[in-house]
C-alpha atoms as a PDB file:
ATOM      1  CA  MET A   1      -7.377   8.533  -4.886  1.00  0.00           C
ATOM      2  CA  THR A   2      -5.853   8.662  -8.282  1.00  0.00           C
ATOM      3  CA  VAL A   3      -2.359   8.322  -9.761  1.00  0.00           C
ATOM      4  CA  ALA A   4      -0.570   9.423 -12.969  1.00  0.00           C
ATOM      5  CA  PRO A   5      -1.262   6.998 -15.773  1.00  0.00           C
ATOM      6  CA  ALA A   6       2.616   6.319 -16.077  1.00  0.00           C
ATOM      7  CA  LEU A   7       2.340   3.861 -13.090  1.00  0.00           C
ATOM      8  CA  SER A   8       1.422   0.503 -14.143  1.00  0.00           C
ATOM      9  CA  ALA A   9       0.712  -2.645 -12.228  1.00  0.00           C
ATOM     10  CA  ASP A  10       4.112  -4.199 -13.666  1.00  0.00           C
ATOM     11  CA  HIS A  11       6.020  -1.141 -12.241  1.00  0.00           C
ATOM     12  CA  LEU A  12       4.215  -1.414  -8.990  1.00  0.00           C
ATOM     13  CA  LEU A  13       5.445  -5.120  -8.578  1.00  0.00           C
ATOM     14  CA  ASP A  14       8.881  -4.747  -9.984  1.00  0.00           C
ATOM     15  CA  VAL A  15      10.307  -1.758  -8.296  1.00  0.00           C
ATOM     16  CA  PRO A  16      11.821  -2.156  -4.637  1.00  0.00           C
ATOM     17  CA  LEU A  17       9.340  -0.915  -2.188  1.00  0.00           C
ATOM     18  CA  PRO A  18      11.363   1.889  -0.731  1.00  0.00           C
ATOM     19  CA  GLN A  19      11.965   3.367  -4.275  1.00  0.00           C
ATOM     20  CA  LEU A  20       8.314   3.044  -5.109  1.00  0.00           C
ATOM     21  CA  LEU A  21       7.183   4.938  -1.923  1.00  0.00           C
ATOM     22  CA  THR A  22       9.671   7.583  -2.749  1.00  0.00           C
ATOM     23  CA  GLU A  23       8.168   7.831  -6.451  1.00  0.00           C
ATOM     24  CA  LEU A  24       4.646   7.960  -5.230  1.00  0.00           C
ATOM     25  CA  ASP A  25       5.722  10.340  -2.364  1.00  0.00           C
ATOM     26  CA  VAL A  26       4.023   7.872   0.216  1.00  0.00           C
ATOM     27  CA  GLU A  27       5.167   8.098   3.781  1.00  0.00           C
ATOM     28  CA  LEU A  28       5.451   4.629   5.504  1.00  0.00           C
ATOM     29  CA  VAL A  29       4.540   4.655   9.232  1.00  0.00           C
ATOM     30  CA  ASP A  30       4.425   1.890  11.730  1.00  0.00           C
ATOM     31  CA  SER A  31       0.819   1.150  12.966  1.00  0.00           C
ATOM     32  CA  SER A  32       0.039   0.751  16.675  1.00  0.00           C
ATOM     33  CA  ILE A  33      -2.899  -1.665  15.567  1.00  0.00           C
ATOM     34  CA  THR A  34      -1.920  -5.226  16.771  1.00  0.00           C
ATOM     35  CA  ASP A  35      -4.927  -7.223  15.140  1.00  0.00           C
ATOM     36  CA  ALA A  36      -3.717 -10.091  13.290  1.00  0.00           C
ATOM     37  CA  GLY A  37      -6.259  -9.536  10.597  1.00  0.00           C
ATOM     38  CA  PHE A  38      -4.904  -5.990   9.977  1.00  0.00           C
ATOM     39  CA  PHE A  39      -2.443  -5.617   7.293  1.00  0.00           C
ATOM     40  CA  GLY A  40      -2.310  -2.008   6.724  1.00  0.00           C
ATOM     41  CA  ALA A  41      -3.989   1.115   5.502  1.00  0.00           C
ATOM     42  CA  LEU A  42      -3.397   3.773   2.701  1.00  0.00           C
ATOM     43  CA  VAL A  43      -4.549   7.094   3.773  1.00  0.00           C
ATOM     44  CA  GLU A  44      -4.810  10.218   1.645  1.00  0.00           C
ATOM     45  CA  ARG A  45      -4.967  13.313   3.750  1.00  0.00           C
ATOM     46  CA  ARG A  46      -7.037  16.350   2.849  1.00  0.00           C
ATOM     47  CA  ASP A  47      -3.893  18.083   1.686  1.00  0.00           C
ATOM     48  CA  GLY A  48      -3.232  15.131  -0.735  1.00  0.00           C
ATOM     49  CA  THR A  49      -0.234  13.622   1.013  1.00  0.00           C
ATOM     50  CA  ARG A  50      -0.480   9.967   1.451  1.00  0.00           C
ATOM     51  CA  VAL A  51       0.439   7.772   4.347  1.00  0.00           C
ATOM     52  CA  LEU A  52       0.928   3.913   4.246  1.00  0.00           C
ATOM     53  CA  SER A  53       0.262   2.737   7.882  1.00  0.00           C
ATOM     54  CA  MET A  54       1.639  -1.065   8.502  1.00  0.00           C
ATOM     55  CA  PRO A  55       1.666  -3.155  11.489  1.00  0.00           C
ATOM     56  CA  VAL A  56       5.001  -4.043  12.927  1.00  0.00           C
ATOM     57  CA  GLY A  57       6.440  -7.595  13.559  1.00  0.00           C
ATOM     58  CA  ARG A  58       5.330  -9.100  10.209  1.00  0.00           C
ATOM     59  CA  SER A  59       7.784 -10.680   7.910  1.00  0.00           C
ATOM     60  CA  THR A  60       9.230  -8.666   5.158  1.00  0.00           C
ATOM     61  CA  PHE A  61       7.521 -10.533   2.586  1.00  0.00           C
ATOM     62  CA  GLU A  62       4.234 -10.120   4.206  1.00  0.00           C
ATOM     63  CA  ARG A  63       4.776  -6.450   4.677  1.00  0.00           C
ATOM     64  CA  ASP A  64       5.952  -5.962   1.122  1.00  0.00           C
ATOM     65  CA  THR A  65       2.957  -7.753  -0.518  1.00  0.00           C
ATOM     66  CA  ALA A  66       0.331  -6.057   1.668  1.00  0.00           C
ATOM     67  CA  ALA A  67       1.918  -2.723   0.971  1.00  0.00           C
ATOM     68  CA  ARG A  68       1.721  -3.279  -2.823  1.00  0.00           C
ATOM     69  CA  MET A  69      -1.837  -4.695  -2.657  1.00  0.00           C
ATOM     70  CA  LEU A  70      -2.922  -1.575  -0.681  1.00  0.00           C
ATOM     71  CA  LEU A  71      -1.087   0.651  -3.114  1.00  0.00           C
ATOM     72  CA  ALA A  72      -2.731  -0.937  -6.111  1.00  0.00           C
ATOM     73  CA  GLU A  73      -6.235  -0.809  -4.846  1.00  0.00           C
ATOM     74  CA  GLY A  74      -5.868   2.723  -3.281  1.00  0.00           C
ATOM     75  CA  LEU A  75      -4.402   4.237  -6.410  1.00  0.00           C
ATOM     76  CA  GLY A  76      -6.745   2.540  -8.634  1.00  0.00           C
ATOM     77  CA  LEU A  77      -4.429   0.480 -10.784  1.00  0.00           C
ATOM     78  CA  ASP A  78      -5.879  -2.252 -12.917  1.00  0.00           C
ATOM     79  CA  ALA A  79      -4.425  -5.047 -11.107  1.00  0.00           C
ATOM     80  CA  PRO A  80      -5.534  -8.518 -10.094  1.00  0.00           C
ATOM     81  CA  PRO A  81      -7.908  -8.493  -7.187  1.00  0.00           C
ATOM     82  CA  VAL A  82      -6.732  -9.087  -3.649  1.00  0.00           C
ATOM     83  CA  PRO A  83      -6.739 -12.986  -2.999  1.00  0.00           C
ATOM     84  CA  ALA A  84      -9.440 -14.463  -0.682  1.00  0.00           C
ATOM     85  CA  PRO A  85      -9.568 -14.370   2.325  1.00  0.00           C
ATOM     86  CA  LEU A  86      -8.076 -10.914   2.204  1.00  0.00           C
ATOM     87  CA  GLU A  87     -10.287  -7.941   1.438  1.00  0.00           C
ATOM     88  CA  VAL A  88      -9.706  -4.242   1.056  1.00  0.00           C
ATOM     89  CA  SER A  89     -12.225  -1.755   2.439  1.00  0.00           C
ATOM     90  CA  ARG A  90     -12.586   1.766   1.430  1.00  0.00           C
ATOM     91  CA  VAL A  91     -13.710   4.297   4.023  1.00  0.00           C
END
C-alpha cells in the first residue's frame, strides 16, 4: 500500500481519527476476532479500497493508538517502529 506524499507521520498523529479515516478514505469496521493479542488489521482490497478492521471492547485510547500504528505501517509512512512486544505482520 502506498499513500500520497502529503501525508506525514505528524499529520497522522495530530488529526482526530474519524477525520483521518475520511481523508484516507478508509472504512472502519468492527472485527469479530476476540483474541486479546489481536489489535486490528488494515486491508487493501483489489479495487484499491481500504478497510481498517478493529476488535470491539477495547478502550478508546487503545483503539486509536492501534489504528494509527496500523495506518502508519500499512501506508508506508516514515514513523517510529511499533513498540515491543507488539508487532505488525504483512500478509
